[in-house]
């Protein structure tokens, strides 16, 4: 790659990543002189607002009002948090989560932390019947990817936040306060962000670097050893960017052109299969030579095998965010808001960032991170360079009609 900041042989870079860049899964969100958070917001605020049903005007249609349960926070000092796997700081022995332990000691609120958020659609399928039936999900807070947040808001399945209980919300980067899927941040606050790109095994590629989507889909040396993700926004988004399109403002024709390119690669035998993050095993073994991959998965593999490499395509790559939301009928809303407030303390968020190595949305985190380890501030996955951010793009919000149509087109590829 041309960007020296992503030189994986750089000892500073590898030392920082060794602190625990985590495995990722089906998720995705949204120039010199701007912060990572500012870039996210700039991309996320362009295009259509999913809450409107995808209208070009960008006016915000009122979301359905989420049902509220009696808040038991004052009498029941508990909060139930569902999150993705390996997505919080953990002790060296893996037996405790330091920031959570400190929160419980500070507030007296017991946190039941469950790593049962494995995929946006899979998690939605679990909670939707309860939400649709007006029942408590048994969870007080969880972290959904931005496009899923748009859906939850539209359907009235999440509650408005009471910012009086989250004074540290003022530490949210200013530019992130008006993202397209939740203008004014009435229903959500971001947890972490990250990238998706290309992973490859140098042994399986014959020592060849795989740095573009065109190369991935057409290089004869990779035939039958390429996998793409079942996450539509990542796979199709990367192909559209390769074709010179902006994924924050694409058309039906742009989407179809990307589908056609993928179909051609599939028909030619280039593509082995479509996967979730189970590609990691095949990539490590060399059965998969190259794939569309979440960066965290690939970097973890590098510590066991330096032949595993990754690239962020020059023509663009996806950038995603996961966000705190409080579901309808949650029984401990105020406790959940106190939890969010706690993590919006930059000193606390820095402890998480030092472990998970993602982009933090809280102002002041970078400065606190330097206090933990000065070298971490040089890690471009935590504090991305201007060049890296200039190539990152965010998949625009979809209306219900668009989401159904695009998922159908993509599903025909992945299941046939």
CSV table of C-alpha atoms in Angstrom, one decimal:
chain,number,residue,atom,x,y,z
A,1,UNK,CA,0.0,0.0,0.0
A,2,UNK,CA,1.1,3.6,-0.6
A,3,UNK,CA,0.1,4.8,2.8
A,4,UNK,CA,3.1,4.2,5.0
A,5,UNK,CA,0.9,4.6,8.1
A,6,UNK,CA,-0.6,1.2,7.3
A,7,UNK,CA,2.8,-0.6,7.0
A,8,UNK,CA,2.1,-3.7,9.0
A,9,UNK,CA,5.8,-4.3,9.5
A,10,UNK,CA,6.0,-1.1,11.4
A,11,UNK,CA,6.7,-2.2,15.0
A,12,UNK,CA,4.6,0.7,16.5
A,13,UNK,CA,1.7,-0.3,14.4
A,14,UNK,CA,1.9,-4.0,15.3
A,15,UNK,CA,2.5,-3.2,19.0
A,16,UNK,CA,-0.7,-1.1,19.1
A,17,UNK,CA,-2.7,-3.8,17.3
A,18,UNK,CA,-1.5,-6.5,19.6
A,19,UNK,CA,-3.6,-4.9,22.3
A,20,UNK,CA,-6.6,-6.6,20.9
A,21,UNK,CA,-8.1,-5.5,17.6
A,22,UNK,CA,-11.3,-7.6,17.7
A,23,UNK,CA,-13.1,-9.9,15.3
A,24,UNK,CA,-16.0,-8.2,13.4
A,25,UNK,CA,-19.0,-9.2,11.5
A,26,UNK,CA,-22.0,-7.8,9.5
A,27,UNK,CA,-21.7,-4.1,10.1
A,28,UNK,CA,-21.1,-0.9,8.3
A,29,UNK,CA,-21.8,2.8,8.7
A,30,UNK,CA,-20.8,6.2,7.2
A,31,UNK,CA,-9.4,15.1,4.1
A,32,UNK,CA,-7.0,16.8,5.6
A,33,UNK,CA,-7.7,18.7,8.7
A,34,UNK,CA,-10.8,16.8,9.9
A,35,UNK,CA,-11.2,14.3,12.7
A,36,UNK,CA,-12.4,10.8,12.1
A,37,UNK,CA,-15.7,11.6,13.7
A,38,UNK,CA,-16.1,14.7,11.5
A,39,UNK,CA,-15.5,12.7,8.4
A,40,UNK,CA,-18.0,10.1,9.5
A,41,UNK,CA,-20.6,12.8,10.0
A,42,UNK,CA,-19.8,14.6,6.8
A,43,UNK,CA,-20.5,11.4,4.9
A,44,UNK,CA,-23.4,10.3,7.0
A,45,UNK,CA,-25.3,13.6,6.6
A,46,UNK,CA,-25.2,13.6,2.8
A,47,UNK,CA,-27.8,11.9,0.7
A,48,UNK,CA,-31.2,10.7,1.8
A,49,UNK,CA,-32.6,10.3,5.3
A,50,UNK,CA,-33.8,6.8,5.9
A,51,UNK,CA,-36.4,8.0,8.3
A,52,UNK,CA,-38.2,9.7,5.4
A,53,UNK,CA,-38.6,6.6,3.4
A,54,UNK,CA,-35.8,7.6,1.2
A,55,UNK,CA,-37.2,10.8,-0.2
A,56,UNK,CA,-34.8,13.2,-1.9
A,57,UNK,CA,-35.9,16.2,0.0
A,58,UNK,CA,-34.1,15.1,3.2
A,59,UNK,CA,-37.0,16.2,5.4
A,60,UNK,CA,-37.4,14.0,8.5
A,61,UNK,CA,-40.6,12.1,8.9
A,62,UNK,CA,-41.6,11.6,12.5
A,63,UNK,CA,-40.5,8.3,13.9
A,64,UNK,CA,-43.1,6.1,15.6
A,65,UNK,CA,-43.0,6.7,19.3
A,66,UNK,CA,-41.5,3.9,21.2
A,67,UNK,CA,-43.4,2.4,24.1
A,68,UNK,CA,-42.0,3.1,27.5
A,69,UNK,CA,-42.2,0.8,30.5
A,70,UNK,CA,-42.2,1.9,34.1
A,71,UNK,CA,-38.5,2.7,34.8
A,72,UNK,CA,-37.3,0.6,37.7
A,73,UNK,CA,-33.9,2.1,37.8
A,74,UNK,CA,-34.3,3.7,41.2
A,75,UNK,CA,-35.2,0.5,42.9
A,76,UNK,CA,-33.4,-2.1,40.7
A,77,UNK,CA,-29.8,-1.2,40.4
A,78,UNK,CA,-29.2,-3.3,37.3
A,79,UNK,CA,-28.7,-2.8,33.6
A,80,UNK,CA,-28.7,-5.4,30.9
A,81,UNK,CA,-26.4,-4.7,27.9
A,82,UNK,CA,-26.1,-6.8,24.7
A,83,UNK,CA,-23.1,-6.2,22.6
A,84,UNK,CA,-20.9,-7.7,19.9
A,85,UNK,CA,-18.3,-10.3,20.9
A,86,UNK,CA,-14.9,-9.2,22.1
A,87,UNK,CA,-15.9,-5.5,21.8
A,88,UNK,CA,-14.9,-4.1,25.2
A,89,UNK,CA,-11.7,-4.0,27.3
A,90,UNK,CA,-10.8,-7.3,29.0
A,91,UNK,CA,-8.2,-8.1,31.6
A,92,UNK,CA,-5.1,-10.1,30.6
A,93,UNK,CA,-6.5,-13.3,32.0
A,94,UNK,CA,-9.8,-12.7,30.3
A,95,UNK,CA,-11.8,-13.0,33.5
A,96,UNK,CA,-12.9,-9.4,33.9
A,97,UNK,CA,-13.8,-6.2,32.1
A,98,UNK,CA,-12.0,-3.4,33.9
A,99,UNK,CA,-14.1,-0.5,32.8
A,100,UNK,CA,-17.3,-2.3,33.6
A,101,UNK,CA,-16.0,-3.3,37.0
A,102,UNK,CA,-15.1,0.3,37.7
A,103,UNK,CA,-18.6,1.4,36.6
A,104,UNK,CA,-20.3,-1.1,38.9
A,105,UNK,CA,-18.1,0.0,41.8
A,106,UNK,CA,-18.7,3.7,41.2
A,107,UNK,CA,-22.5,3.5,40.7
A,108,UNK,CA,-23.6,0.4,42.5
A,109,UNK,CA,-25.4,-0.7,39.3
A,110,UNK,CA,-24.8,-4.3,38.4
A,111,UNK,CA,-24.2,-4.8,34.7
A,112,UNK,CA,-25.3,-8.0,33.0
A,113,UNK,CA,-23.1,-7.9,29.9
A,114,UNK,CA,-24.0,-10.4,27.2
A,115,UNK,CA,-22.1,-10.9,23.9
A,116,UNK,CA,-25.1,-12.1,22.0
A,117,UNK,CA,-25.1,-9.5,19.2
A,118,UNK,CA,-23.6,-11.6,16.4
A,119,UNK,CA,-25.2,-10.0,13.3
A,120,UNK,CA,-27.5,-7.1,12.8
A,121,UNK,CA,-30.3,-9.1,11.1
A,122,UNK,CA,-29.9,-12.1,13.3
A,123,UNK,CA,-30.2,-10.0,16.4
A,124,UNK,CA,-33.1,-8.0,14.9
A,125,UNK,CA,-34.9,-11.3,14.2
A,126,UNK,CA,-34.6,-12.2,17.9
A,127,UNK,CA,-35.9,-9.0,19.3
A,128,UNK,CA,-38.5,-7.9,16.7
A,129,UNK,CA,-41.3,-10.4,17.7
A,130,UNK,CA,-41.0,-9.1,21.3
A,131,UNK,CA,-40.9,-5.4,20.2
A,132,UNK,CA,-43.7,-5.9,17.7
A,133,UNK,CA,-45.8,-7.6,20.4
A,134,UNK,CA,-45.2,-4.8,22.9
A,135,UNK,CA,-43.0,-6.9,25.2
A,136,UNK,CA,-39.8,-6.2,27.0
A,137,UNK,CA,-36.8,-7.7,25.3
A,138,UNK,CA,-35.0,-8.3,28.6
A,139,UNK,CA,-32.3,-5.8,27.5
A,140,UNK,CA,-31.9,-2.2,28.5
A,141,UNK,CA,-29.3,-1.2,25.9
A,142,UNK,CA,-27.5,-2.6,22.9
A,143,UNK,CA,-25.2,-1.5,20.1
A,144,UNK,CA,-26.6,-1.5,16.5
A,145,UNK,CA,-25.0,-0.5,13.3
A,146,UNK,CA,-26.2,2.8,11.9
A,147,UNK,CA,-28.4,1.4,9.2
A,148,UNK,CA,-30.1,-0.8,11.7
A,149,UNK,CA,-30.6,2.1,14.0
A,150,UNK,CA,-32.4,3.9,11.2
A,151,UNK,CA,-34.8,0.9,10.9
A,152,UNK,CA,-35.4,0.7,14.7
A,153,UNK,CA,-36.2,4.4,14.9
A,154,UNK,CA,-38.5,4.2,11.9
A,155,UNK,CA,-40.4,1.3,13.5
A,156,UNK,CA,-40.6,2.9,16.9
A,157,UNK,CA,-38.6,0.2,18.5
A,158,UNK,CA,-36.1,2.4,20.4
A,159,UNK,CA,-36.7,5.2,22.9
A,160,UNK,CA,-35.5,8.8,22.9
A,161,UNK,CA,-32.5,9.4,25.2
A,162,UNK,CA,-32.8,11.7,28.2
A,163,UNK,CA,-29.7,13.7,27.9
A,164,UNK,CA,-30.1,15.0,31.4
A,165,UNK,CA,-28.9,11.6,32.4
A,166,UNK,CA,-26.0,11.7,29.9
A,167,UNK,CA,-24.2,15.0,30.5
A,168,UNK,CA,-21.0,13.6,29.0
A,169,UNK,CA,-22.9,13.4,25.7
A,170,UNK,CA,-21.5,16.9,25.2
A,171,UNK,CA,-18.2,15.1,24.5
A,172,UNK,CA,-19.6,13.7,21.3
A,173,UNK,CA,-17.7,15.2,18.4
A,174,UNK,CA,-19.8,18.1,17.3
A,175,UNK,CA,-20.1,17.0,13.7
A,176,UNK,CA,-21.6,13.6,14.8
A,177,UNK,CA,-24.6,15.3,16.4
A,178,UNK,CA,-26.6,15.5,13.2
A,179,UNK,CA,-26.1,12.2,11.3
A,180,UNK,CA,-28.6,11.4,8.6
A,181,UNK,CA,-30.2,8.4,10.4
A,182,UNK,CA,-30.7,10.2,13.7
A,183,UNK,CA,-30.6,14.0,13.3
A,184,UNK,CA,-29.7,15.7,16.5
A,185,UNK,CA,-28.9,12.3,18.1
A,186,UNK,CA,-32.2,11.9,19.8
A,187,UNK,CA,-32.2,8.1,19.9
A,188,UNK,CA,-28.6,7.0,19.6
A,189,UNK,CA,-25.0,7.7,20.5
A,190,UNK,CA,-22.0,6.0,18.8
A,191,UNK,CA,-20.0,3.3,20.5
A,192,UNK,CA,-17.1,2.5,18.0
A,193,UNK,CA,-16.3,2.7,14.3
A,194,UNK,CA,-14.0,0.7,11.9
A,195,UNK,CA,-13.1,-0.2,8.3
A,196,UNK,CA,-13.7,-3.1,5.8
A,197,UNK,CA,-11.3,-3.9,3.0
A,198,UNK,CA,-9.3,-6.8,1.5
A,199,UNK,CA,-7.6,-9.7,3.3
A,200,UNK,CA,-5.2,-12.0,1.5
A,201,UNK,CA,-2.7,-14.8,2.2
A,202,UNK,CA,0.7,-14.3,0.5
A,203,UNK,CA,1.4,-18.0,0.4
A,204,UNK,CA,-1.9,-18.6,-1.4
A,205,UNK,CA,-1.4,-15.7,-3.8
A,206,UNK,CA,2.2,-16.7,-4.7
A,207,UNK,CA,3.5,-13.6,-3.0
A,208,UNK,CA,1.3,-11.2,-4.9
A,209,UNK,CA,-0.4,-8.3,-3.1
A,210,UNK,CA,-4.1,-8.0,-3.7
A,211,UNK,CA,-5.0,-4.3,-3.4
A,212,UNK,CA,-8.0,-3.6,-5.5
A,213,UNK,CA,-11.5,-5.1,-6.0
A,214,UNK,CA,-10.9,-5.5,-9.7
A,215,UNK,CA,-7.9,-7.6,-8.9
A,216,UNK,CA,-9.9,-9.6,-6.4
A,217,UNK,CA,-12.7,-10.3,-8.9
A,218,UNK,CA,-10.7,-10.9,-12.1
A,219,UNK,CA,-7.1,-12.1,-11.4
A,220,UNK,CA,-6.9,-15.6,-12.8
A,221,UNK,CA,-4.4,-16.6,-10.2
A,222,UNK,CA,-7.1,-16.2,-7.6
A,223,UNK,CA,-9.8,-18.2,-9.4
A,224,UNK,CA,-11.9,-20.3,-7.1
A,225,UNK,CA,-10.1,-18.9,-4.0
A,226,UNK,CA,-12.0,-15.7,-3.5
A,227,UNK,CA,-14.8,-15.0,-1.0
A,228,UNK,CA,-17.1,-12.0,-0.6
A,229,UNK,CA,-19.1,-11.0,2.5
A,230,UNK,CA,-22.8,-11.8,2.8
A,231,UNK,CA,-23.1,-8.2,4.2
A,232,UNK,CA,-24.6,-6.4,1.2
A,233,UNK,CA,-23.4,-3.0,2.2
A,234,UNK,CA,-19.8,-4.0,2.5
A,235,UNK,CA,-19.5,-6.2,-0.6
A,236,UNK,CA,-21.6,-4.1,-3.0
A,237,UNK,CA,-20.3,-0.9,-1.6
A,238,UNK,CA,-16.7,-1.8,-2.3
A,239,UNK,CA,-17.6,-2.8,-5.8
A,240,UNK,CA,-19.5,0.4,-6.5
A,241,UNK,CA,-16.5,2.4,-5.2
A,242,UNK,CA,-14.2,0.4,-7.5
A,243,UNK,CA,-16.5,1.4,-10.4
A,244,UNK,CA,-16.1,5.1,-9.5
A,245,UNK,CA,-19.4,5.6,-7.7
A,246,UNK,CA,-20.1,7.3,-4.4
A,247,UNK,CA,-21.9,5.0,-2.0
A,248,UNK,CA,-23.5,7.9,-0.2
A,249,UNK,CA,-25.4,9.0,-3.4
A,250,UNK,CA,-25.6,6.0,-5.7
A,251,UNK,CA,-28.6,5.2,-8.0
A,252,UNK,CA,-30.4,2.0,-8.9
A,253,UNK,CA,-28.3,1.7,-12.1
A,254,UNK,CA,-25.1,2.0,-10.0
A,255,UNK,CA,-26.2,-0.7,-7.7
A,256,UNK,CA,-27.2,-3.0,-10.6
A,257,UNK,CA,-23.8,-2.4,-12.3
A,258,UNK,CA,-22.0,-3.6,-9.2
A,259,UNK,CA,-24.3,-6.7,-9.0
A,260,UNK,CA,-23.5,-7.4,-12.6
A,261,UNK,CA,-19.7,-7.3,-11.9
A,262,UNK,CA,-20.1,-9.7,-9.0
A,263,UNK,CA,-22.3,-12.0,-11.0
A,264,UNK,CA,-19.7,-12.1,-13.8
A,265,UNK,CA,-17.0,-13.0,-11.3
A,266,UNK,CA,-19.3,-15.7,-9.8
A,267,UNK,CA,-20.1,-17.1,-13.2
A,268,UNK,CA,-16.5,-17.3,-14.2
A,269,UNK,CA,-15.7,-19.4,-11.1
A,270,UNK,CA,-13.6,-16.6,-9.5
A,271,UNK,CA,-15.7,-16.6,-6.3
A,272,UNK,CA,-15.6,-19.6,-4.0
A,273,UNK,CA,-18.5,-18.5,-1.8
A,274,UNK,CA,-20.0,-15.7,0.2
A,275,UNK,CA,-19.3,-15.7,4.0
A,276,UNK,CA,-19.7,-14.1,7.3
A,277,UNK,CA,-16.5,-13.8,9.3
A,278,UNK,CA,-16.0,-17.6,9.1
A,279,UNK,CA,-13.6,-16.7,6.2
A,280,UNK,CA,-10.9,-16.3,8.8
A,281,UNK,CA,-10.3,-20.1,9.0
A,282,UNK,CA,-10.0,-20.5,5.2
A,283,UNK,CA,-7.8,-17.5,4.9
A,284,UNK,CA,-5.4,-18.8,7.6
A,285,UNK,CA,-5.2,-22.2,5.9
A,286,UNK,CA,-4.7,-20.8,2.4
A,287,UNK,CA,-8.0,-22.3,1.1
A,288,UNK,CA,-9.0,-18.7,0.6
A,289,UNK,CA,-6.4,-16.7,-1.2
A,290,UNK,CA,-8.1,-13.3,-0.9
A,291,UNK,CA,-11.4,-12.0,0.3
A,292,UNK,CA,-13.5,-9.0,1.3
A,293,UNK,CA,-12.8,-8.8,5.0
A,294,UNK,CA,-13.2,-6.8,8.2
A,295,UNK,CA,-9.9,-5.4,9.1
A,296,UNK,CA,-9.9,-6.6,12.7
A,297,UNK,CA,-10.3,-10.2,11.7
A,298,UNK,CA,-7.3,-10.0,9.4
A,299,UNK,CA,-5.0,-8.2,11.8
A,300,UNK,CA,-5.6,-10.8,14.4
A,301,UNK,CA,-4.6,-13.5,12.0
A,302,UNK,CA,-1.4,-11.6,11.3
A,303,UNK,CA,0.0,-12.3,14.7
A,304,UNK,CA,0.0,-16.0,14.0
A,305,UNK,CA,1.0,-15.7,10.4
A,306,UNK,CA,2.8,-12.7,8.8
A,307,UNK,CA,1.7,-14.0,5.4
A,308,UNK,CA,-1.8,-12.7,6.2
A,309,UNK,CA,-2.1,-9.2,4.9
A,310,UNK,CA,-4.8,-6.6,4.2
A,311,UNK,CA,-5.3,-3.6,2.0
A,312,UNK,CA,-7.7,-0.7,2.0
A,313,UNK,CA,-8.4,-0.1,-1.7
A,314,UNK,CA,-7.3,3.2,-3.2
A,315,UNK,CA,-10.7,3.7,-4.8
A,316,UNK,CA,-12.4,3.5,-1.5
A,317,UNK,CA,-13.5,1.3,1.3
A,318,UNK,CA,-16.4,1.2,3.8
A,319,UNK,CA,-16.5,2.8,7.2
A,320,UNK,CA,-19.1,1.6,9.8
A,321,UNK,CA,-20.2,2.6,13.2
A,322,UNK,CA,-22.1,0.8,16.0
A,323,UNK,CA,-24.4,2.9,18.3
A,324,UNK,CA,-25.9,2.7,21.7
A,325,UNK,CA,-29.8,2.5,21.6
A,326,UNK,CA,-32.3,1.8,24.4
A,327,UNK,CA,-35.2,-0.5,23.2
A,328,UNK,CA,-38.8,0.1,23.8
A,329,UNK,CA,-40.1,-1.1,27.2
A,330,UNK,CA,-36.6,-1.4,28.7
A,331,UNK,CA,-37.1,-1.6,32.5
A,332,UNK,CA,-33.9,0.2,33.4
A,333,UNK,CA,-33.6,3.2,31.0
A,334,UNK,CA,-32.0,5.6,33.4
A,335,UNK,CA,-29.4,3.1,34.4
A,336,UNK,CA,-28.6,2.5,30.8
A,337,UNK,CA,-28.2,6.2,30.3
A,338,UNK,CA,-25.8,6.4,33.2
A,339,UNK,CA,-23.8,3.6,31.6
A,340,UNK,CA,-23.6,5.5,28.3
A,341,UNK,CA,-22.6,8.6,30.2
A,342,UNK,CA,-19.8,6.7,31.9
A,343,UNK,CA,-18.4,5.6,28.6
A,344,UNK,CA,-18.5,9.1,27.2
A,345,UNK,CA,-15.9,10.1,29.7
A,346,UNK,CA,-12.8,10.4,27.4
A,347,UNK,CA,-10.6,8.7,30.0
A,348,UNK,CA,-12.9,5.7,30.1
A,349,UNK,CA,-13.4,5.6,26.4
A,350,UNK,CA,-9.6,5.7,26.0
A,351,UNK,CA,-9.3,2.5,28.0
A,352,UNK,CA,-11.7,0.8,25.6
A,353,UNK,CA,-9.9,2.2,22.6
A,354,UNK,CA,-6.6,0.9,23.9
A,355,UNK,CA,-8.0,-2.6,23.9
A,356,UNK,CA,-10.3,-2.8,20.9
A,357,UNK,CA,-8.4,-0.4,18.7
A,358,UNK,CA,-11.3,1.2,16.9
A,359,UNK,CA,-12.2,4.8,16.2
A,360,UNK,CA,-13.7,6.4,19.2
A,361,UNK,CA,-16.4,9.1,18.8
A,362,UNK,CA,-15.6,10.9,22.1
A,363,UNK,CA,-13.7,14.2,22.1
A,364,UNK,CA,-10.6,14.0,24.2
A,365,UNK,CA,-10.1,10.2,23.8
A,366,UNK,CA,-6.9,10.6,21.7
A,367,UNK,CA,-5.3,12.8,24.4
A,368,UNK,CA,-6.2,10.3,27.1
A,369,UNK,CA,-4.9,7.4,24.9
A,370,UNK,CA,-1.5,9.0,24.8
A,371,UNK,CA,-1.4,8.9,28.6
A,372,UNK,CA,-2.0,5.2,28.5
A,373,UNK,CA,0.6,4.6,25.8
A,374,UNK,CA,2.0,7.3,23.6
A,375,UNK,CA,2.5,4.9,20.7
A,376,UNK,CA,-1.2,4.2,20.5
A,377,UNK,CA,-1.8,7.7,19.1
A,378,UNK,CA,0.2,6.6,16.0
A,379,UNK,CA,-2.1,3.7,15.2
A,380,UNK,CA,-4.1,4.8,12.1
A,381,UNK,CA,-6.9,2.4,13.0
A,382,UNK,CA,-7.6,4.5,16.1
A,383,UNK,CA,-6.6,7.9,14.8
A,384,UNK,CA,-6.8,7.5,11.0
A,385,UNK,CA,-4.6,9.6,8.8
A,386,UNK,CA,-6.2,12.2,6.4
A,387,UNK,CA,-5.3,10.1,3.4
A,388,UNK,CA,-7.0,7.1,4.8
A,389,UNK,CA,-10.2,9.1,5.7
A,390,UNK,CA,-10.2,10.6,2.3
A,391,UNK,CA,-10.8,7.2,0.8
A,392,UNK,CA,-13.4,5.9,3.3
A,393,UNK,CA,-17.1,6.1,2.4
A,394,UNK,CA,-20.4,5.5,4.0
A,395,UNK,CA,-23.3,3.6,2.4
A,396,UNK,CA,-26.3,5.9,2.2
A,397,UNK,CA,-29.5,5.4,4.0
A,398,UNK,CA,-32.1,3.2,2.3
A,399,UNK,CA,-35.8,3.5,2.2
A,400,UNK,CA,-37.8,0.4,3.1
A,401,UNK,CA,-38.6,-0.2,-0.6
A,402,UNK,CA,-34.9,0.2,-1.5
A,403,UNK,CA,-33.7,-2.1,1.2
A,404,UNK,CA,-36.1,-4.8,0.1
A,405,UNK,CA,-35.2,-4.4,-3.5
A,406,UNK,CA,-31.4,-4.3,-3.0
A,407,UNK,CA,-31.4,-7.2,-0.5
A,408,UNK,CA,-33.4,-9.3,-3.0
A,409,UNK,CA,-30.9,-8.6,-5.8
A,410,UNK,CA,-27.9,-9.4,-3.6
A,411,UNK,CA,-29.5,-12.4,-2.0
A,412,UNK,CA,-30.0,-13.9,-5.5
A,413,UNK,CA,-26.2,-13.9,-5.8
A,414,UNK,CA,-25.3,-15.2,-2.4
A,415,UNK,CA,-27.9,-18.1,-2.3
A,416,UNK,CA,-28.0,-19.3,-5.9
